[in-house]
PDB file of C-alpha atoms and ligand atoms in Angstrom:
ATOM      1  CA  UNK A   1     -13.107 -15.950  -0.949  1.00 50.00           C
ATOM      2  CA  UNK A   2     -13.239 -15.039   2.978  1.00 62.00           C
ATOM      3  CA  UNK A   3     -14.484 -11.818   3.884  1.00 87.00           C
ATOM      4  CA  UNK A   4     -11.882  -8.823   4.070  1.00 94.00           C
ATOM      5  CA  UNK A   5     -10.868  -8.146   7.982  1.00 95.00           C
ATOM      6  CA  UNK A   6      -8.005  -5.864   7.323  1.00 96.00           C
ATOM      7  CA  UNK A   7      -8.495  -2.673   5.661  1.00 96.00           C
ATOM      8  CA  UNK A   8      -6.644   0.512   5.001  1.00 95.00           C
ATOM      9  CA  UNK A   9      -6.445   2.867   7.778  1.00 93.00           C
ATOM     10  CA  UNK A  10      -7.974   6.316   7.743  1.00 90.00           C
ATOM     11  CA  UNK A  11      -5.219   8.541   7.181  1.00 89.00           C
ATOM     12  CA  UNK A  12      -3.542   6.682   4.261  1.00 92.00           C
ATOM     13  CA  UNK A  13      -7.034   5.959   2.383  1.00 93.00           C
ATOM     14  CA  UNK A  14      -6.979  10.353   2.965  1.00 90.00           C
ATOM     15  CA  UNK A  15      -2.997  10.972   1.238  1.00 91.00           C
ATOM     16  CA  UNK A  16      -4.303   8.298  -0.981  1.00 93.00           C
ATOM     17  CA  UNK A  17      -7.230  10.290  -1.849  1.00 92.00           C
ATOM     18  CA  UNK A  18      -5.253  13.573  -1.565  1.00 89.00           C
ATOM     19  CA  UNK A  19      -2.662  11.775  -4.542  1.00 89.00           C
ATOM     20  CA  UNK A  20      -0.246  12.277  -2.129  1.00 89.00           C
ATOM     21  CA  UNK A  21       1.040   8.621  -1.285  1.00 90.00           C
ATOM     22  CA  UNK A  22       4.102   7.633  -2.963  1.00 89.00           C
ATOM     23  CA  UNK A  23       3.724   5.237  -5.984  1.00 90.00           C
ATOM     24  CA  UNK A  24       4.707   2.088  -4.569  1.00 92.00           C
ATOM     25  CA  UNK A  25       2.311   3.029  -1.994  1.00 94.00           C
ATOM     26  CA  UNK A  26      -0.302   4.100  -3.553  1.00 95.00           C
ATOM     27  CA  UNK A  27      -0.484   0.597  -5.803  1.00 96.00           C
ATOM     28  CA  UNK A  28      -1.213  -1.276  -2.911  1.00 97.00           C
ATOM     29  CA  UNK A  29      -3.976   0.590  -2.056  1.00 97.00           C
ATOM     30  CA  UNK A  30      -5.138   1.053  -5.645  1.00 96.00           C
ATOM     31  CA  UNK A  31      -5.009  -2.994  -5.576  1.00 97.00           C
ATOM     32  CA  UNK A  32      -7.021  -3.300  -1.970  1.00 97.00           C
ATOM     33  CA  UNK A  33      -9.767  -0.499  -3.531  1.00 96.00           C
ATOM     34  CA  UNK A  34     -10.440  -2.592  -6.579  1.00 95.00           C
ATOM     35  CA  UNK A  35     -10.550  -5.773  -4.313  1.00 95.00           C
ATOM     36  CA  UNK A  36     -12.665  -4.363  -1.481  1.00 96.00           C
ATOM     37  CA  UNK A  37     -16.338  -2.948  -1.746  1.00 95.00           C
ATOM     38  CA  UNK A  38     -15.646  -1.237   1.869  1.00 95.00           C
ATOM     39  CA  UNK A  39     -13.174   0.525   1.101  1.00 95.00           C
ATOM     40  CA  UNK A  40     -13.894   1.593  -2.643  1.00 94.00           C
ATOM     41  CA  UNK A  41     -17.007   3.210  -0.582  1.00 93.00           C
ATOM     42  CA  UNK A  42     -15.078   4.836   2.149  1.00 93.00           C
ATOM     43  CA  UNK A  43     -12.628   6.690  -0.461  1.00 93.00           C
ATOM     44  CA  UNK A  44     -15.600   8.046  -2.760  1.00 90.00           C
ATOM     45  CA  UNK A  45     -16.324   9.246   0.146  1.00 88.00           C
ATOM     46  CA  UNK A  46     -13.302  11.052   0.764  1.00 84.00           C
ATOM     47  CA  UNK A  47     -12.801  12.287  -2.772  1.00 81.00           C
ATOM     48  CA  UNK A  48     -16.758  13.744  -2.383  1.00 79.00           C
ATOM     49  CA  UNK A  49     -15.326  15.513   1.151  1.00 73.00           C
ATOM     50  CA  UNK A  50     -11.756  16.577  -0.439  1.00 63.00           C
ATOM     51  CA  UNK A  51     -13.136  20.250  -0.670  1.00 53.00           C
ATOM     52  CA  UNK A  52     -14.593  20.653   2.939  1.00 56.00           C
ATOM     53  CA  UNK A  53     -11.850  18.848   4.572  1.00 55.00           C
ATOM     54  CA  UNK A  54      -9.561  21.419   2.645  1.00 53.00           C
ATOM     55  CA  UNK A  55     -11.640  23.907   3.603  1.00 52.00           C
ATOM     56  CA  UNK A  56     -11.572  23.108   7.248  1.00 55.00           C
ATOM     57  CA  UNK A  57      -7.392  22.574   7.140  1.00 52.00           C
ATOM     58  CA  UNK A  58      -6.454  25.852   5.690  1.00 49.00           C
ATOM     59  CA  UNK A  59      -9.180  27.456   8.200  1.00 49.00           C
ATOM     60  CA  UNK A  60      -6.617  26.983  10.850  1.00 50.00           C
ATOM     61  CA  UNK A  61      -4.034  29.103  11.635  1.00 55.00           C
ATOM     62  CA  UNK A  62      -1.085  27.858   9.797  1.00 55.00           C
ATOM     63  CA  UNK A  63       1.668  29.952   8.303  1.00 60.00           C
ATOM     64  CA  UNK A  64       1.424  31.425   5.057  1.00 65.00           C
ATOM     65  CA  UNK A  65       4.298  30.110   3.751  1.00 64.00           C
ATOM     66  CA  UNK A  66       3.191  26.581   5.302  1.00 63.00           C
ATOM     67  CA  UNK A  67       0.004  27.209   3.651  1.00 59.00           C
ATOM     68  CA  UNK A  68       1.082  28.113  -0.141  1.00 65.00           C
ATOM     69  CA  UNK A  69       3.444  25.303   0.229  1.00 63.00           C
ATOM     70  CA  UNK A  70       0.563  22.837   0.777  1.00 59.00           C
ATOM     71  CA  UNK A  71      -1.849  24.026  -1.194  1.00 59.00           C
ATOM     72  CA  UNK A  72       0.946  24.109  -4.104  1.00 61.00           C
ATOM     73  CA  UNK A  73       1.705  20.281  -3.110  1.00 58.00           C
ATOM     74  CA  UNK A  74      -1.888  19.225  -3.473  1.00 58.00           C
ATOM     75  CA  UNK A  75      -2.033  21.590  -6.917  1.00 56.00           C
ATOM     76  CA  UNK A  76       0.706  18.857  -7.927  1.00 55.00           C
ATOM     77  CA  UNK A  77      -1.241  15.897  -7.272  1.00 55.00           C
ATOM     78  CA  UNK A  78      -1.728  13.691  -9.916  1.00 53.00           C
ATOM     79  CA  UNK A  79      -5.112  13.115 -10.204  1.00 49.00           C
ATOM     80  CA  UNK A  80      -6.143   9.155  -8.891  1.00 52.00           C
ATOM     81  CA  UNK A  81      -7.298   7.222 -11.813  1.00 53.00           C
ATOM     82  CA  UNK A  82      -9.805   4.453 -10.807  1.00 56.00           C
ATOM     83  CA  UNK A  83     -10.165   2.794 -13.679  1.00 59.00           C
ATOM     84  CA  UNK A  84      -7.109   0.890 -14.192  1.00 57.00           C
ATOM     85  CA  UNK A  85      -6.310   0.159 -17.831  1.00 71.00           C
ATOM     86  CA  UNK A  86      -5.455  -3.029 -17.183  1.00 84.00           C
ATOM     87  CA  UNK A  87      -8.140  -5.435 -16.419  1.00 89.00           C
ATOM     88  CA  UNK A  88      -7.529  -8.277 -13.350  1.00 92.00           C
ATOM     89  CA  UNK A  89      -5.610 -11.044 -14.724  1.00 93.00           C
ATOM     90  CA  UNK A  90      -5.993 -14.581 -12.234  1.00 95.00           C
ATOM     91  CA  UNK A  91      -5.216 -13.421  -9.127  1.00 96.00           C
ATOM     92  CA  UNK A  92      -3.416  -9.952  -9.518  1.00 97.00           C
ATOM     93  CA  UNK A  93      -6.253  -7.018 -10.022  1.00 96.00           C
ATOM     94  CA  UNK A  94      -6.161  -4.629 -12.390  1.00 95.00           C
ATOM     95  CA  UNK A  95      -3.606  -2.417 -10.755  1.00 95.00           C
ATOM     96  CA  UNK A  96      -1.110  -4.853 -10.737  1.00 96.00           C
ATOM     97  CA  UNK A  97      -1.655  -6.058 -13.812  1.00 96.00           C
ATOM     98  CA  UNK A  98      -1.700  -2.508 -15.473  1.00 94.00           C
ATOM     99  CA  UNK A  99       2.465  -2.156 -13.183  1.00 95.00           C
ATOM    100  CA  UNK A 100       3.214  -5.818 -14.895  1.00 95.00           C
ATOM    101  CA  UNK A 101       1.942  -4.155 -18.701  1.00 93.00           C
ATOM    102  CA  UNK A 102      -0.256  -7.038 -19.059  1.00 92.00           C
ATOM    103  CA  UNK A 103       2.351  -9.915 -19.004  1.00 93.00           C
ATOM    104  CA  UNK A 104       2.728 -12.564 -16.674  1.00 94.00           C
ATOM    105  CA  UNK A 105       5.158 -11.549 -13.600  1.00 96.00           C
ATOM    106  CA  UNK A 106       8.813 -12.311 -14.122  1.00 95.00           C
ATOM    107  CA  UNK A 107       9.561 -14.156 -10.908  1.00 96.00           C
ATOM    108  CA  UNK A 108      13.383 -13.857  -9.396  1.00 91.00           C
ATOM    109  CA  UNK A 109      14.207 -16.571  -6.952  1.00 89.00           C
ATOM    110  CA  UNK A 110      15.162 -15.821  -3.671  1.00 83.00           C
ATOM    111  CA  UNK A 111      15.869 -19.123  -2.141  1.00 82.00           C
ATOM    112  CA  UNK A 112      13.871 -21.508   0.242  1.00 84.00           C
ATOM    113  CA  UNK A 113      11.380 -21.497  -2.800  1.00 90.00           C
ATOM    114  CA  UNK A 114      10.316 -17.593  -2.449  1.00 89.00           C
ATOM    115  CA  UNK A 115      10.250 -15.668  -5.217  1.00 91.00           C
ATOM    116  CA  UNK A 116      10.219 -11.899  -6.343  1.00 90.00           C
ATOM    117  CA  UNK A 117       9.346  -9.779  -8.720  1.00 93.00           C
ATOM    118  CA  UNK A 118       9.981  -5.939  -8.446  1.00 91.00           C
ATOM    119  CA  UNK A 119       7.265  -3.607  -9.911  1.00 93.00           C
ATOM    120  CA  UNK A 120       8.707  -0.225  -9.203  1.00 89.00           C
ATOM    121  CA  UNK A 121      11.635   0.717  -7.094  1.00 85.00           C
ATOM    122  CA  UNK A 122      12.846   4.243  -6.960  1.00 82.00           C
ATOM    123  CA  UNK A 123      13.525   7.157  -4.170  1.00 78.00           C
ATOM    124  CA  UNK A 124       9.756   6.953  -2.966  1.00 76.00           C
ATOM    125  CA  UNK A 125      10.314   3.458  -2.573  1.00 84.00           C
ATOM    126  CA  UNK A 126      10.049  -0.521  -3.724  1.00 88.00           C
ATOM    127  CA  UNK A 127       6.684  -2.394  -4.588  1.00 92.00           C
ATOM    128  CA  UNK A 128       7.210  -5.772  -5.530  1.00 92.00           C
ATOM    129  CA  UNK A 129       5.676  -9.351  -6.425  1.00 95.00           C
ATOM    130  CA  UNK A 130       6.161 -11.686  -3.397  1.00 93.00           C
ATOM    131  CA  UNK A 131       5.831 -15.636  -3.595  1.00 95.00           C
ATOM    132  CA  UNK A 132       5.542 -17.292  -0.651  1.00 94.00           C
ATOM    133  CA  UNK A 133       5.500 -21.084  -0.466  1.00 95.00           C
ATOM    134  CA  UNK A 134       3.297 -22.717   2.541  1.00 96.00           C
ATOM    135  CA  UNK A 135       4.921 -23.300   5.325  1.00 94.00           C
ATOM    136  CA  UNK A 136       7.836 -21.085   4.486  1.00 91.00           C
ATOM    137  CA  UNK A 137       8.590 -17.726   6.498  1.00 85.00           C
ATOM    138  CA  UNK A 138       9.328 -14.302   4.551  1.00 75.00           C
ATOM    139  CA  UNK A 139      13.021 -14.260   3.855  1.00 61.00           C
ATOM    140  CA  UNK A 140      14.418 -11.048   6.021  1.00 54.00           C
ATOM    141  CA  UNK A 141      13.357  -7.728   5.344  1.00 55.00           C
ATOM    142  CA  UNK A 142      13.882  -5.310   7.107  1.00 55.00           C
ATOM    143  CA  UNK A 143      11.733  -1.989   6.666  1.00 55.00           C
ATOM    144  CA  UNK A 144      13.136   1.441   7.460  1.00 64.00           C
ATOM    145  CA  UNK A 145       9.524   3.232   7.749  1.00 76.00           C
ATOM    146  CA  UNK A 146       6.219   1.926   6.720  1.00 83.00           C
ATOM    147  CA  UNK A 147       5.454  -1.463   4.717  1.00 87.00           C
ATOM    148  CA  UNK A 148       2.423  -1.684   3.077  1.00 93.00           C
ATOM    149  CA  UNK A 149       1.262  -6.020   2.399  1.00 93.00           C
ATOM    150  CA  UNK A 150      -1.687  -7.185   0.479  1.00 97.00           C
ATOM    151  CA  UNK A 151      -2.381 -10.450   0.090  1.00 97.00           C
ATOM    152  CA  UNK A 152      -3.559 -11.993  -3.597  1.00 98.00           C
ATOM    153  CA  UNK A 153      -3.602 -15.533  -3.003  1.00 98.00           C
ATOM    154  CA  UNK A 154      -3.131 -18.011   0.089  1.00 97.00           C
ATOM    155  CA  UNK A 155      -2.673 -16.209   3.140  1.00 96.00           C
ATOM    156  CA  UNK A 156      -0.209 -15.871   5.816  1.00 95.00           C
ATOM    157  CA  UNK A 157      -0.125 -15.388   9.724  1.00 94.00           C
ATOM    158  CA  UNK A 158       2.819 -13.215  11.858  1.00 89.00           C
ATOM    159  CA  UNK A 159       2.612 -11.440  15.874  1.00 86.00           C
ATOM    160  CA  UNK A 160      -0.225  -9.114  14.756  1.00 87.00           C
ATOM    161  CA  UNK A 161      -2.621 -11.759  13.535  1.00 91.00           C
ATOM    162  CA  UNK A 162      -4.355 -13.868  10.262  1.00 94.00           C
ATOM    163  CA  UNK A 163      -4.073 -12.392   6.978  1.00 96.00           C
ATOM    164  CA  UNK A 164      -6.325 -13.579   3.677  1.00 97.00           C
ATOM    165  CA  UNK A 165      -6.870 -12.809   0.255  1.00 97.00           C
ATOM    166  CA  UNK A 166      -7.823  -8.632   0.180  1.00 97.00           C
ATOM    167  CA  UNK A 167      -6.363  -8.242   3.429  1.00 97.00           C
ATOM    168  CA  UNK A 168      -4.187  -5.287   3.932  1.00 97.00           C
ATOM    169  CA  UNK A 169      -1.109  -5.408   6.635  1.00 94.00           C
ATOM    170  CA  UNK A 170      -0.166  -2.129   7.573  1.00 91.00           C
ATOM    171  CA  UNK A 171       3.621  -2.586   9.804  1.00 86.00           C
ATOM    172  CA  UNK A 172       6.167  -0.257  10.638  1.00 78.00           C
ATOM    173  CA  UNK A 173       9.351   0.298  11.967  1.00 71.00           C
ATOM    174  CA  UNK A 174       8.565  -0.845  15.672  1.00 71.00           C
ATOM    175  CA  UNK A 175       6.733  -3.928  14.288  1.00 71.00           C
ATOM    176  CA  UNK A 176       8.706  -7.078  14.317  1.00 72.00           C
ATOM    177  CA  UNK A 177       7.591  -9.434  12.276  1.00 76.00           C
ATOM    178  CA  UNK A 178       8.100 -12.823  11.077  1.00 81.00           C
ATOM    179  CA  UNK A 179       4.858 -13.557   8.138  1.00 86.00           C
ATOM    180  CA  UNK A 180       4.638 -17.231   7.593  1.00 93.00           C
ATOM    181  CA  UNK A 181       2.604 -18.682   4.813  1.00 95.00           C
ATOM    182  CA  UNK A 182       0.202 -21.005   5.743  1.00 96.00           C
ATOM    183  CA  UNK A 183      -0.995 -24.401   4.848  1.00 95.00           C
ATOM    184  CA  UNK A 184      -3.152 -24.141   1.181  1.00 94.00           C
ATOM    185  CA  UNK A 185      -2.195 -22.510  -1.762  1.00 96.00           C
ATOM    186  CA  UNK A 186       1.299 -20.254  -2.224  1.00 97.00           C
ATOM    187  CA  UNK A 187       0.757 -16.893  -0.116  1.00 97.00           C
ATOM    188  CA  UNK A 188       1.164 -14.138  -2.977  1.00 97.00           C
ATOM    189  CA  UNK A 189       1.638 -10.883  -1.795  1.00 96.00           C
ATOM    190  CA  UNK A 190       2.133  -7.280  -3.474  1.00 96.00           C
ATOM    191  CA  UNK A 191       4.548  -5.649  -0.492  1.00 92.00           C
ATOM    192  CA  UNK A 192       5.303  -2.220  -1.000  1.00 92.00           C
ATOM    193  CA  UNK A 193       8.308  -0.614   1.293  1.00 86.00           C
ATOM    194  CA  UNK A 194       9.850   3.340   1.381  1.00 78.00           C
ATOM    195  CA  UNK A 195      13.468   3.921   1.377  1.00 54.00           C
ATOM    196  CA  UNK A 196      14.146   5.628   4.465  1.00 43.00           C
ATOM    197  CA  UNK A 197      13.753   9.601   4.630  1.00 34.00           C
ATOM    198  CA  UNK A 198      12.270   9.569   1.453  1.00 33.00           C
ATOM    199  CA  UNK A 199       8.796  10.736   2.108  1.00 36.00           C
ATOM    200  CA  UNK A 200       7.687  14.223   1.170  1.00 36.00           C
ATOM    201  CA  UNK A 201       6.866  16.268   4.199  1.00 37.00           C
ATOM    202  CA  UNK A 202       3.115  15.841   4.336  1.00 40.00           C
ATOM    203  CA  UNK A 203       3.080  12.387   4.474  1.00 43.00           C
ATOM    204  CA  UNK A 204       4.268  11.187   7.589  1.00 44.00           C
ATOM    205  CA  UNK A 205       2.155  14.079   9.699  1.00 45.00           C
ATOM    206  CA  UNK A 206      -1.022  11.931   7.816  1.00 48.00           C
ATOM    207  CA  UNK A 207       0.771   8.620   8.891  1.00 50.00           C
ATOM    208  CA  UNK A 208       1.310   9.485  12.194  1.00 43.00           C
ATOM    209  CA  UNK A 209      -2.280   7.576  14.016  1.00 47.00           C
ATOM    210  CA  UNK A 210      -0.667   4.957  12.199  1.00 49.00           C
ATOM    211  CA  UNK A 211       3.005   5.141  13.741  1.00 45.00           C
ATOM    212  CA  UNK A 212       1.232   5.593  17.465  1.00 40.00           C
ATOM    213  CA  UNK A 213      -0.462   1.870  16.833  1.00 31.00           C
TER     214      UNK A 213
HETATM  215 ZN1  LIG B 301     -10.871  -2.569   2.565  1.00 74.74          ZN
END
């Protein structure tokens, strides 16, 4: 396996750590933790600095009503649980394998030889099972907000640059796109995608370094 290049950005790896990313969301970085020793270090870091960063948040001078509202958001957090229940299966890690219940995925054809299979999909948004022959370009998609890809096998190439196995592509609205698979092995990807306007409130403020790239 090549060495990870692309890794998840600061402020999701902190609503991550928070438990504040949406579930499709939050799966892809589950799957990128468990696949990268970098990152896996950087986030026990963050859960170690939760407190003080807290701390140093509700020091400044925010409303009280903005306050209790926060503080009642992060009380609602579901707790991250690291150790998946499912172990890694082939290619798909433990994450993935624990959103598939253990079984094989169920692939959906698309066309042109791509294939799908959807993990989650609700208001917070989609996470699915992508199958990308070599060669062949990701069928349209367009993405309202932000669009979360991790590669699990092959790799594929768009505008922004190379993408392997563990890499993380991080694209939003302004990003144009066209991924192409390249030569070698199917690209498999776990793509996760919001609906639009469906983010709770603190999200996007976290997102926003990301937005300005
Ligand atoms: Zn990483």
């Amino acid at each position: 396996m090549t060495a990870i290049t692309h890794h998840i950005p600061e402020p999701l790896l902190a609503a991550y750590a928070a438990g504040t990313l949406p579930k499709p969301f939050a799966l892809v970085i589950a799957a990128h933790v468990s696949m990268c020793d970098t990152c896996r270090a950087a986030l026990s870091a963050h859960e170690h600095m939760g407190g003080a960063v807290l701390e140093e948040m509700t020091a400044a001078p925010v409303e009280a009503e903005v306050k209790e509202a926060l503080m009642a958001m992060l009380d609602l957090a579901e707790p991250i649980d690291e150790t998946p229940l499912a172990k890694r299966s082939g290619v798909y890690p433990g994450p993935v394998m624990e959103a598939l219940k253990g079984r094989p995925p169920r692939w959906k054809k698309l066309g042109m030889g791509v294939k799908q299979c959807i993990l989650d999909a609700g208001d917070a948004g989609s996470v699915r099972l992508l199958y990308i022959p070599p060669g062949q370009a990701v069928p349209d998609h367009t993405h309202g907000g932000l669009e979360l890809t991790l590669v699990l096998q092959g790799s594929f190439s768009d505008e922004t640059g190379s993408f392997g196995v563990g890499d993380l592509e991080v694209a939003n609205e302004d990003l144009e796109h066209t991924p192409v698979a390249d030569d070698g092995p199917a690209c498999i990807c776990l793509a996760a995608t919001d609906a639009p306007l469906k983010f709770n409130a603190f999200v996007p403020r976290l997102l926003q370094p990301i937005f300005r790239i």
